[in-house]
Coordinates of C-alpha atoms and ligand atoms in Angstrom, one line a residue:
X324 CA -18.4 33.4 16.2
X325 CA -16.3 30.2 16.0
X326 CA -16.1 28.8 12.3
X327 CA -18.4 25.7 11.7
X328 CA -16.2 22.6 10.0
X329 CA -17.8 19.5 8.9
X330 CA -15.5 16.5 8.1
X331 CA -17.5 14.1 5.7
X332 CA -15.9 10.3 6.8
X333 CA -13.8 10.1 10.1
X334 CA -10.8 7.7 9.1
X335 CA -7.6 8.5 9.7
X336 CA -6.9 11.6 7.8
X337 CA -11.0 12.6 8.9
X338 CA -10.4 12.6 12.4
X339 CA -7.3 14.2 11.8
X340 CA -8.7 17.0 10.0
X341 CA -11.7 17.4 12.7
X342 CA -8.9 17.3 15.7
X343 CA -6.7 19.9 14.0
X344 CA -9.6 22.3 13.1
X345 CA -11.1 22.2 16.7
X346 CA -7.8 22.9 18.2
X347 CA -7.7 25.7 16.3
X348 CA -10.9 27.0 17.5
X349 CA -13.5 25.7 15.0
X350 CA -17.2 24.2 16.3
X351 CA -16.5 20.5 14.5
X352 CA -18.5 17.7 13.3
X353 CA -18.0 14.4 12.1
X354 CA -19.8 12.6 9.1
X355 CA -19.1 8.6 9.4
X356 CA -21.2 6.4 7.6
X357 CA -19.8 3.3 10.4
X358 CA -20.9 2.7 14.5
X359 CA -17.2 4.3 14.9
X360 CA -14.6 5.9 13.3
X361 CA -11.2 4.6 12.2
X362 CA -12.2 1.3 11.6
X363 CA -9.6 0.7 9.6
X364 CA -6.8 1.8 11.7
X365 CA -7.2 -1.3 13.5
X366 CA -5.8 -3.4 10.6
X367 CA -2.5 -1.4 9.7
X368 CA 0.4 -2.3 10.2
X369 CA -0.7 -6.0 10.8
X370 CA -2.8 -4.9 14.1
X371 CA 0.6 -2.9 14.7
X372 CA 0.1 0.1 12.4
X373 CA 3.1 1.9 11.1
X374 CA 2.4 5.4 11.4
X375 CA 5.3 6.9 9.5
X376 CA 8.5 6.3 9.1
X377 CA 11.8 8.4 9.6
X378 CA 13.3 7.8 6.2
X379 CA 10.5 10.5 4.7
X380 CA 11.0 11.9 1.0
X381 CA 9.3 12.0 -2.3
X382 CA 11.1 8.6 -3.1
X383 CA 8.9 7.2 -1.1
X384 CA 5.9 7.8 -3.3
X385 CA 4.9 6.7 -6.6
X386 CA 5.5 9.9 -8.3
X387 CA 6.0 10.3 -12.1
X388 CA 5.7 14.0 -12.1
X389 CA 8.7 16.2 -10.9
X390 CA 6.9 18.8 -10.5
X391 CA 4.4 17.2 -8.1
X392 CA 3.5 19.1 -4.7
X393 CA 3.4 16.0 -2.5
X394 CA 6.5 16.9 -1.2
X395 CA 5.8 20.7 -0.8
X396 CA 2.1 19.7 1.2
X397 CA 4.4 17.0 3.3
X398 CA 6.6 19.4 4.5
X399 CA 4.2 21.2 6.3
X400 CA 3.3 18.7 8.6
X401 CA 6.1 16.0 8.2
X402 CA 6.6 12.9 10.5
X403 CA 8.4 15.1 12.9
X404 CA 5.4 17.1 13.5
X405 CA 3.5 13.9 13.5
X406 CA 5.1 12.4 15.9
X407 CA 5.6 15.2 18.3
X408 CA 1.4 15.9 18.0
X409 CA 1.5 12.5 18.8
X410 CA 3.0 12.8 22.1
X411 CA 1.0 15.9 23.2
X412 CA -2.3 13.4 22.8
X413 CA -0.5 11.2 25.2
X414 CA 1.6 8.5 23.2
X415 CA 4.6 7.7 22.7
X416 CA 6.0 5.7 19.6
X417 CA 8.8 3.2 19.2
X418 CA 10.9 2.8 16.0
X419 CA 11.8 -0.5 14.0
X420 CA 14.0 -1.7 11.5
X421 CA 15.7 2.1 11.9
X422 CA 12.8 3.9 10.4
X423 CA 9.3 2.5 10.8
X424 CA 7.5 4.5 13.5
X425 CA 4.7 2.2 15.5
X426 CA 3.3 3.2 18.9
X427 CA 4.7 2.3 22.1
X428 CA 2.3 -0.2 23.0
X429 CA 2.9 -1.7 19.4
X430 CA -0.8 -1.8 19.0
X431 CA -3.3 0.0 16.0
X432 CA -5.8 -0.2 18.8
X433 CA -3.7 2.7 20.8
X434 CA -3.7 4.8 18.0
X435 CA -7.3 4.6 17.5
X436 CA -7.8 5.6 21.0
X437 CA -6.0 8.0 21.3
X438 CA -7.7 9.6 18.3
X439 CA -10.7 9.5 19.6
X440 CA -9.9 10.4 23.1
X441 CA -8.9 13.8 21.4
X442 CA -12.1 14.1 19.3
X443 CA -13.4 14.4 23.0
X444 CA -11.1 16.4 24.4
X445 CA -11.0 19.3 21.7
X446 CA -15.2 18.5 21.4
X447 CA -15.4 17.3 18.3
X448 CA -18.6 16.2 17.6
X449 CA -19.2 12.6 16.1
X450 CA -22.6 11.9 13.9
X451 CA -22.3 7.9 13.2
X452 CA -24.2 5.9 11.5
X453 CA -24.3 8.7 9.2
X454 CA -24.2 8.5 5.4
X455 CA -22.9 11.6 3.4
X456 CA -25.0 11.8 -0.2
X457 CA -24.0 15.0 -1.8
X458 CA -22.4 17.9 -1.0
X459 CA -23.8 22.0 -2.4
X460 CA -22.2 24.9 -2.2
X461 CA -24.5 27.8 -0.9
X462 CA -24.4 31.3 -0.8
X463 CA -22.3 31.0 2.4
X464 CA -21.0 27.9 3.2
X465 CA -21.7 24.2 2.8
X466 CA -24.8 21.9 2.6
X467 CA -24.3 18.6 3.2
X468 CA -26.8 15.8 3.0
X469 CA -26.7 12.5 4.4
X470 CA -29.0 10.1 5.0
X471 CA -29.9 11.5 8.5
X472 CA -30.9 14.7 6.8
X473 CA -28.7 17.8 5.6
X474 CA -26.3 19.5 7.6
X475 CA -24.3 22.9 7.0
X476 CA -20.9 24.5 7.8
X477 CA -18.8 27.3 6.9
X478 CA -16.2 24.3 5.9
X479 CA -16.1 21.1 4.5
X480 CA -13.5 18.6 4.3
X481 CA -13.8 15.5 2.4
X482 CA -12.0 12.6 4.1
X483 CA -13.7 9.9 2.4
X484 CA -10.7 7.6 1.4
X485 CA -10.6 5.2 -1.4
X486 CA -11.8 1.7 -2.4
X487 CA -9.4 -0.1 -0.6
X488 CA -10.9 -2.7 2.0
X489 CA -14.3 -2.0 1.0
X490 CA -15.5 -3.2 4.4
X491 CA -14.1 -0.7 6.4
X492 CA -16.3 1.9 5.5
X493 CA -14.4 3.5 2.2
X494 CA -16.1 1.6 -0.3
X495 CA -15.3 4.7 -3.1
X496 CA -18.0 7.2 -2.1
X497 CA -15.8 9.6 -2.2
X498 CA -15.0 9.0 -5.7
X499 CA -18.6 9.3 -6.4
X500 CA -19.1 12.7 -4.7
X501 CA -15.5 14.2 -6.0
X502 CA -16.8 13.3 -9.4
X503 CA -20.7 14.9 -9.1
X504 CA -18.5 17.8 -7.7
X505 CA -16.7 18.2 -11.2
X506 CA -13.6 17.0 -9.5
X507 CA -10.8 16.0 -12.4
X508 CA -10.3 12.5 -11.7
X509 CA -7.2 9.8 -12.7
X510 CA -9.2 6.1 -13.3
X511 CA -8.8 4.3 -9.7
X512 CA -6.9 1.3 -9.0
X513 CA -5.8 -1.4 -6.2
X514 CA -1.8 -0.3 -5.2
X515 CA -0.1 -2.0 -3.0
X516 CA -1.5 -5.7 -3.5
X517 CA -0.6 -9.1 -4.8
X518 CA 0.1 -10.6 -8.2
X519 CA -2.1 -13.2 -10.2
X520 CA 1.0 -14.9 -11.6
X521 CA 0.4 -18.7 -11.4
X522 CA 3.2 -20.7 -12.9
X523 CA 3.7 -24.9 -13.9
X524 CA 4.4 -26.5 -10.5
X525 CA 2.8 -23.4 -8.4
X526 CA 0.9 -26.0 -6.1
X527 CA 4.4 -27.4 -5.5
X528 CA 5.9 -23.5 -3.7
X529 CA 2.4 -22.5 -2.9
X530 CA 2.9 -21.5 1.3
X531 CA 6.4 -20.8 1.1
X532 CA 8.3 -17.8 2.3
X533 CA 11.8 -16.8 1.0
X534 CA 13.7 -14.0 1.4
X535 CA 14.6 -12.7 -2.1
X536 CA 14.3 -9.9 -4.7
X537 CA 11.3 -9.1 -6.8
X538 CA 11.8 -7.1 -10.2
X539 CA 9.1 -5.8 -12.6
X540 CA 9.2 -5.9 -16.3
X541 CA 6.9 -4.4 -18.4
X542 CA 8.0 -5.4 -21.9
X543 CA 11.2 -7.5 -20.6
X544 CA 12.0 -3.8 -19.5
X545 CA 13.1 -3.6 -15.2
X546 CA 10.5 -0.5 -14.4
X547 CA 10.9 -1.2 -10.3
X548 CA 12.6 -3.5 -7.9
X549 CA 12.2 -4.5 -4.0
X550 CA 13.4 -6.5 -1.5
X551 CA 12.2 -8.6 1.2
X552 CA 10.2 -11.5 1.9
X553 CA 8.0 -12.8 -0.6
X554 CA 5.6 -15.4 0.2
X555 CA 4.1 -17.8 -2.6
X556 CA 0.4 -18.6 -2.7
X557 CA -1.8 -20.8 -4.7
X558 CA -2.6 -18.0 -7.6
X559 CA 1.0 -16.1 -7.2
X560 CA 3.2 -14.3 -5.3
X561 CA 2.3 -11.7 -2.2
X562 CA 4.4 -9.9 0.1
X563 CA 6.0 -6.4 0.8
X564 CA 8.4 -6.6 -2.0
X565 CA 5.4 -7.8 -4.5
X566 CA 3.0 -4.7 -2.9
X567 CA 5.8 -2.2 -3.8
X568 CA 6.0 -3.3 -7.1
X569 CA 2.7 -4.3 -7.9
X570 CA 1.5 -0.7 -8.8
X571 CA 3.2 -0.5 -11.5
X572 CA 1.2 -3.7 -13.0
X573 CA -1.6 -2.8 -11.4
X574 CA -1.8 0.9 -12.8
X575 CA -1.6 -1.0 -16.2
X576 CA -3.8 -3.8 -15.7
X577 CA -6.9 -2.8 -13.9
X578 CA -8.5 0.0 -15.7
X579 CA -7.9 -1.9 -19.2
X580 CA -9.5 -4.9 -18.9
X581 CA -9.9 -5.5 -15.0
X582 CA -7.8 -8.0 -13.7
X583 CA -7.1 -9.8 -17.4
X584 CA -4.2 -10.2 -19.3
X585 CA -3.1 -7.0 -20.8
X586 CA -1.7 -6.3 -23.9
X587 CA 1.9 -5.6 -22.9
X588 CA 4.0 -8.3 -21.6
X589 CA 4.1 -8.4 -17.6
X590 CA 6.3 -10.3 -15.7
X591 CA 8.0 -10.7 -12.1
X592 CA 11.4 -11.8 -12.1
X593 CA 12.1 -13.4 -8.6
X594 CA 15.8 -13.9 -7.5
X595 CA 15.9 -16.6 -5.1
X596 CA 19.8 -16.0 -4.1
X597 CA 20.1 -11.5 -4.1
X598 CA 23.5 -11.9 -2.6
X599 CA 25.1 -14.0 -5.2
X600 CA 25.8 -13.6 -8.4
X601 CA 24.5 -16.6 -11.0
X602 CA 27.8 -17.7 -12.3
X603 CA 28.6 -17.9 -8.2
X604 CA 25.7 -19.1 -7.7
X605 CA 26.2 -21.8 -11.1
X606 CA 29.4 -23.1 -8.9
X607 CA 28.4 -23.6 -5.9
X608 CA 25.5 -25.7 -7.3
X609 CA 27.8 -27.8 -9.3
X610 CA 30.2 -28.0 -6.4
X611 CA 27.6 -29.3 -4.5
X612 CA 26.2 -31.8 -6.9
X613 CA 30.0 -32.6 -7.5
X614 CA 30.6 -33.3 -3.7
X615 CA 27.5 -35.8 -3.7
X616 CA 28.2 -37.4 -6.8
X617 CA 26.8 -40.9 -7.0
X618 CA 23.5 -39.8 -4.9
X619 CA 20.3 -38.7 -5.9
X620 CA 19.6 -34.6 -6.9
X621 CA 17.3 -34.4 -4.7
X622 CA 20.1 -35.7 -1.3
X623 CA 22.5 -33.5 -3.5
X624 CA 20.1 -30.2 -3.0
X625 CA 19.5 -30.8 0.6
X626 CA 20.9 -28.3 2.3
X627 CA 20.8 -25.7 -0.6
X628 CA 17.2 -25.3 -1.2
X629 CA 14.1 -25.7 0.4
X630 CA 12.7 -29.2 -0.5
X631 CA 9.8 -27.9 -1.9
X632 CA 11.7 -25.9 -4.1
X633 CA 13.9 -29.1 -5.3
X634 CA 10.4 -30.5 -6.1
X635 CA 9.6 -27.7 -8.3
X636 CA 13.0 -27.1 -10.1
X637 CA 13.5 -31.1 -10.4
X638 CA 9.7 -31.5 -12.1
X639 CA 10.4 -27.8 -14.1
X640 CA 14.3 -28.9 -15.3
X641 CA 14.0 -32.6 -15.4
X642 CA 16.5 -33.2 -12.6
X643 CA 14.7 -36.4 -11.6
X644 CA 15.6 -38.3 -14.4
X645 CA 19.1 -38.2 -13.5
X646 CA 20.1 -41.4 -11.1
X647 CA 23.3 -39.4 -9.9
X648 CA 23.5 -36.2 -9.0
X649 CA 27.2 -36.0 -10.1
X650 CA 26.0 -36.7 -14.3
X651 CA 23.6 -33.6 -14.4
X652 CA 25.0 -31.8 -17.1
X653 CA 26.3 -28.2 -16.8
X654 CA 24.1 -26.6 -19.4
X655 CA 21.5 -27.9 -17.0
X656 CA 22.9 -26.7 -14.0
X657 CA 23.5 -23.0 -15.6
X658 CA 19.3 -23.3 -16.5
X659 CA 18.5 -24.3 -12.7
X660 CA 21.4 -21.3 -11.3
X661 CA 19.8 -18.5 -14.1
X662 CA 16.3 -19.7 -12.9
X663 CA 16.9 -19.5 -9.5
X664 CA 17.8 -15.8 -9.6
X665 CA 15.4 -14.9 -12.3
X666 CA 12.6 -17.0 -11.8
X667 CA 9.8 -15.2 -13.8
X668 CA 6.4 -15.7 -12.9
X669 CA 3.9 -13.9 -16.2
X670 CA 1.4 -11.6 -14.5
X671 CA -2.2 -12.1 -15.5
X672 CA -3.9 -9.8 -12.9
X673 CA -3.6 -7.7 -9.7
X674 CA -6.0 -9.0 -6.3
X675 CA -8.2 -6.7 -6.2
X676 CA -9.9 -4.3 -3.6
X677 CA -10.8 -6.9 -0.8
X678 CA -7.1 -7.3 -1.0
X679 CA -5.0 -4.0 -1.5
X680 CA -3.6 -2.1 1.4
X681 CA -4.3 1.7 -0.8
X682 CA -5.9 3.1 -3.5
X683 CA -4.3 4.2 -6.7
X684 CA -5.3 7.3 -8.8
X685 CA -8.5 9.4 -7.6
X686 CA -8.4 13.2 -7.2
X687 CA -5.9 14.9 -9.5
X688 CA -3.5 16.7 -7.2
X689 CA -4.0 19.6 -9.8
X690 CA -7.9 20.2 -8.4
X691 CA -6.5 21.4 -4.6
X692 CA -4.0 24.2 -3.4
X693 CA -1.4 23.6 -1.2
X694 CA -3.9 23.5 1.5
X695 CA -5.6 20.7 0.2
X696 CA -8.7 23.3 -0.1
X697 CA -9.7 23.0 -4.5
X698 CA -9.2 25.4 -6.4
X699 CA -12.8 25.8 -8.2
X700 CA -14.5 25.3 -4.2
X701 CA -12.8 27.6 -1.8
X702 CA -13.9 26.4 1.5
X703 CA -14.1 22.7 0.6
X704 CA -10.9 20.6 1.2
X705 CA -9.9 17.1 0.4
X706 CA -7.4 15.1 2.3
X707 CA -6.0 11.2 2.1
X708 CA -6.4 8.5 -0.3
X709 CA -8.9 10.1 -2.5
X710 CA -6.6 12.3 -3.1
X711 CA -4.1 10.5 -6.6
X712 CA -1.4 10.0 -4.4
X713 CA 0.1 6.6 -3.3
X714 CA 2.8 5.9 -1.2
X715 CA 4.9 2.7 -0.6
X716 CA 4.5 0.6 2.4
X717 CA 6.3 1.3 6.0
X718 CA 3.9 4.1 7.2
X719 CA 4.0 6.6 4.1
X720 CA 0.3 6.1 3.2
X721 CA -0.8 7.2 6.7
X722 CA 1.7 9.6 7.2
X723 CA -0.4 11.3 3.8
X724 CA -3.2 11.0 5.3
X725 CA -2.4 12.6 8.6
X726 CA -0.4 15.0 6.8
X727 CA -3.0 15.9 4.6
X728 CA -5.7 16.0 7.1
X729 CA -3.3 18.3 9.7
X730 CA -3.0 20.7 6.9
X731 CA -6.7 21.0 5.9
X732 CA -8.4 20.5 9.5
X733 CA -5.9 23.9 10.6
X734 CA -7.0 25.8 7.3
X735 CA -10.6 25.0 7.3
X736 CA -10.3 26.9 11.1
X737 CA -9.3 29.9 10.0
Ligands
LIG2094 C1 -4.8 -4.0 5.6 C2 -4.3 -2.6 5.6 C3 -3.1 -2.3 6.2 C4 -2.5 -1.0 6.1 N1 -1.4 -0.7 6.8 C5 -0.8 0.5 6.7 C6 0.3 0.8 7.5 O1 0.8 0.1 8.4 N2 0.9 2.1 7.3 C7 0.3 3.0 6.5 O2 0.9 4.0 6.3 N3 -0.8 2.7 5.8 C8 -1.4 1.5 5.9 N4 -2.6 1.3 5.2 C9 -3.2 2.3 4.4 C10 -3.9 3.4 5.3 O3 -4.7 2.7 6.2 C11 -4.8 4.3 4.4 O4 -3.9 4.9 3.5 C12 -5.4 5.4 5.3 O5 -6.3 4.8 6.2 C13 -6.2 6.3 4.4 O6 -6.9 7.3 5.3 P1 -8.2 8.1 4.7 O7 -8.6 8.9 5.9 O8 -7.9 8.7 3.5 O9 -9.2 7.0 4.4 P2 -9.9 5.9 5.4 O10 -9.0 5.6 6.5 O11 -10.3 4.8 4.4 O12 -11.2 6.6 5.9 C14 -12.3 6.9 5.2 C15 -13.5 7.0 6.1 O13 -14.6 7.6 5.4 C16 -15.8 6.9 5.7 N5 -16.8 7.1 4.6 C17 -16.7 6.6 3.4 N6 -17.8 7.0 2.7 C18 -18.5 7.7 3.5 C19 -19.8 8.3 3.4 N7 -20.5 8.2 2.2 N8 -20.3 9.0 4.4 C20 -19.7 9.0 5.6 N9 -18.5 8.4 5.8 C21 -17.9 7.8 4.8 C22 -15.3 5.5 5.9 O14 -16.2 4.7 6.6 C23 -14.0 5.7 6.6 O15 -14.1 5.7 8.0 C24 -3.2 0.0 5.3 C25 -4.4 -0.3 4.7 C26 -4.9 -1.6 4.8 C27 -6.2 -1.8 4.1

């Protein structure tokens, strides 16, 4: 008799699970609490979705533990072997910027598709509109209730992701049920998201982009440091360099006083100018203020900054109240040179879960097996963002999830 499997939430690591399990020759059913599954599929990647990316490794989650098996569970089913299952469903994938994997079509929508056009193919059945409550171990198997009534399976995987995006259907259930299961869990919190850092004058940046550095400092110590383009908004700073280092804020912020000002000093450093060093930078400044002596600092700047930028280092420094550019003095053009490549904007709070791209903490690794299947439930397996595992962003986050889901769905069929 074939091996009943029931996947409770069909995201992306769900309706991995479910299409792994049924090609190995398990009777499968889906639990999703949405009209469809993978709703949120559609929005990665910026309606592109990065699937994985080449440059794999355990650098490329946050990981504080040497000892961790994230890399041990990711070499099982690694971006190669995503990929190529990924081309036996029918699609093909393009790379960008030398490592992030997208489909073909460049399109989240594809993606879906072709998920669910293998749900059919390997007949997985799909129960929407379906809430799961609780989950009981029986004598043999599983009982699962929703709020369609209970259901029961030989396996169970729990797929039920995180509180990220609360709309998309993982609203932190899962956390709920891991918990009523006994689960160990690490306090939850939004990874990968902005920073409430307001500064004097942020009106004055708010909508610009730059490309630049961001460093974090936790206690005027550098913990982490990215680069890219960051954008400046009305309450801070946002952007993939400010995601990958928001965690580490984030981690310390949210669970202590949610979203306030914690007690340890937190601060992003910003460095306007990556490529140059300040007293290069310091130079060139004065040589330009030099050049246009007898005009204003503001004609001076042109050129060298963004205007809205002169605005805000002219109102922060005092530059206006110079008539010509040329009689700024140098202690004041080594403030506006250190400033521009360590501009530090204090952090006050994280966005929260409307906002963040993943999850942070969750299931301790500790509770599952290699297999994802935990240790004090064999049968059950848990897979994805509820799982205490966070990756950075370019395709890590959903390569854990199919990863994790691959590995389950094909042990759960056995
Ligand atoms: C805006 C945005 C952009 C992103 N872009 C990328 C990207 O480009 N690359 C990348 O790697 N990662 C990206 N991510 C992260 C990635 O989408 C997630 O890490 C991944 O989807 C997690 O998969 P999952 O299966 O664990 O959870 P989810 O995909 O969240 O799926 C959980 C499913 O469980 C269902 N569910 C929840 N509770 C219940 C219940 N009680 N009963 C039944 N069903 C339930 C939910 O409705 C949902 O369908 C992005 C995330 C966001 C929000």
């Amino acid at each position: 008799m074939k091996r009943s499997v029931c996947v409770a939430g069909g995201g992306a690591s769900g309706m991995m699970a479910a299409i792994a399990a049924a090609r190995a020759g398990a009777d499968v059913t889906i639990l999703e609490k949405n009209d469809r599954p993978g709703k949120k599929i559609l929005m990665t990647g910026n309606g592109k979705c990065n699937l994985t990316n080449l440059d794999m490794g355990i650098f490329a989650y946050y990981i504080e533990d040497g000892a961790s098996p994230v890399g041990r569970i990711l070499e099982q089913f690694d971006e190669k072997a995503l990929i190529e299952l990924f081309k036996e469903l029918g699609m093909d994938v393009t790379v960008a910027r030398d490592s992030y994997v997208y489909p073909k079509t460049q399109t989240a929508s594809t993606v879906l598709n072709v998920l669910r056009r293998a749900l059919k193919e390997f007949g997985v059945s799909c129960k929407t509109d379906t809430k799961v409550t609780n989950i009981k171990k029986e004598s043999s198997g599983f009982s699962i209730e929703t709020d369609k009534g209970a259901f029961f399976a030989d396996r169970v995987i729990i797929s039920m992701g995180g509180k990220s995006f609360p709309k998309t259907g993982s609203d932190g259930d899962g956390f709920l049920l891991a918990k009523k299961l006994g689960l160990s869990m690490q306090p939850d919190y939004p990874a990968l998201t902005a920073l409430i850092c307001p500064v004097e004058g942020q009106r004055m940046i708010s909508g610009l982009r730059a490309d630049g550095e961001v460093s974090l400092l936790i206690d005027g110590k550098k913990v982490f440091r990215d680069s890219g383009q960051i954008q400046f908004t009305d309450y801070g700073i946002s952007g993939i360099p400010v995601f990958q280092v928001s965690r580490f804020a984030s981690a310390l912020l949210w669970n202590r006083n949610k979203g306030k000002k914690a007690r340890r000093r937190i601060e992003a450093a910003v460095n306007l100018f990556p490529d140059m060093g300040e007293d290069e930078l310091f130079l060139k400044i004065e040589g330009q203020l030099k050049r246009f002596s007898g005009m204003t600092y503001e004609e001076a700047m042109t050129g060298l900054l963004h205007k809205k930028w002169i605005e805000f280092f002219g109102k922060r420094l005092g530059l206006f109240s110079y008539p010509d550019a040329g009689s700024i003095p140098q202690k004041t053009v080594k403030e506006l040179a250190s400033e521009l490549v360590k501009l530090s904007f204090p952090v006050e709070g994280v966005k929260g879960y409307d906002f963040c791209q993943v999850t942070g903490g969750g299931v301790d690794l500790s509770c599952v097996d290699e297999h994802l299947q935990a240790k004090a439930y064999p049968g059950l397996f848990l897979t994805g963002e509820l799982l205490d595992v966070t990756g950075k962003c370019g395709g890590y986050n959903l390569q854990w999830a199919f990863s994790t889901g691959y590995i389950a769905g094909t042990c759960a069929a056995e």
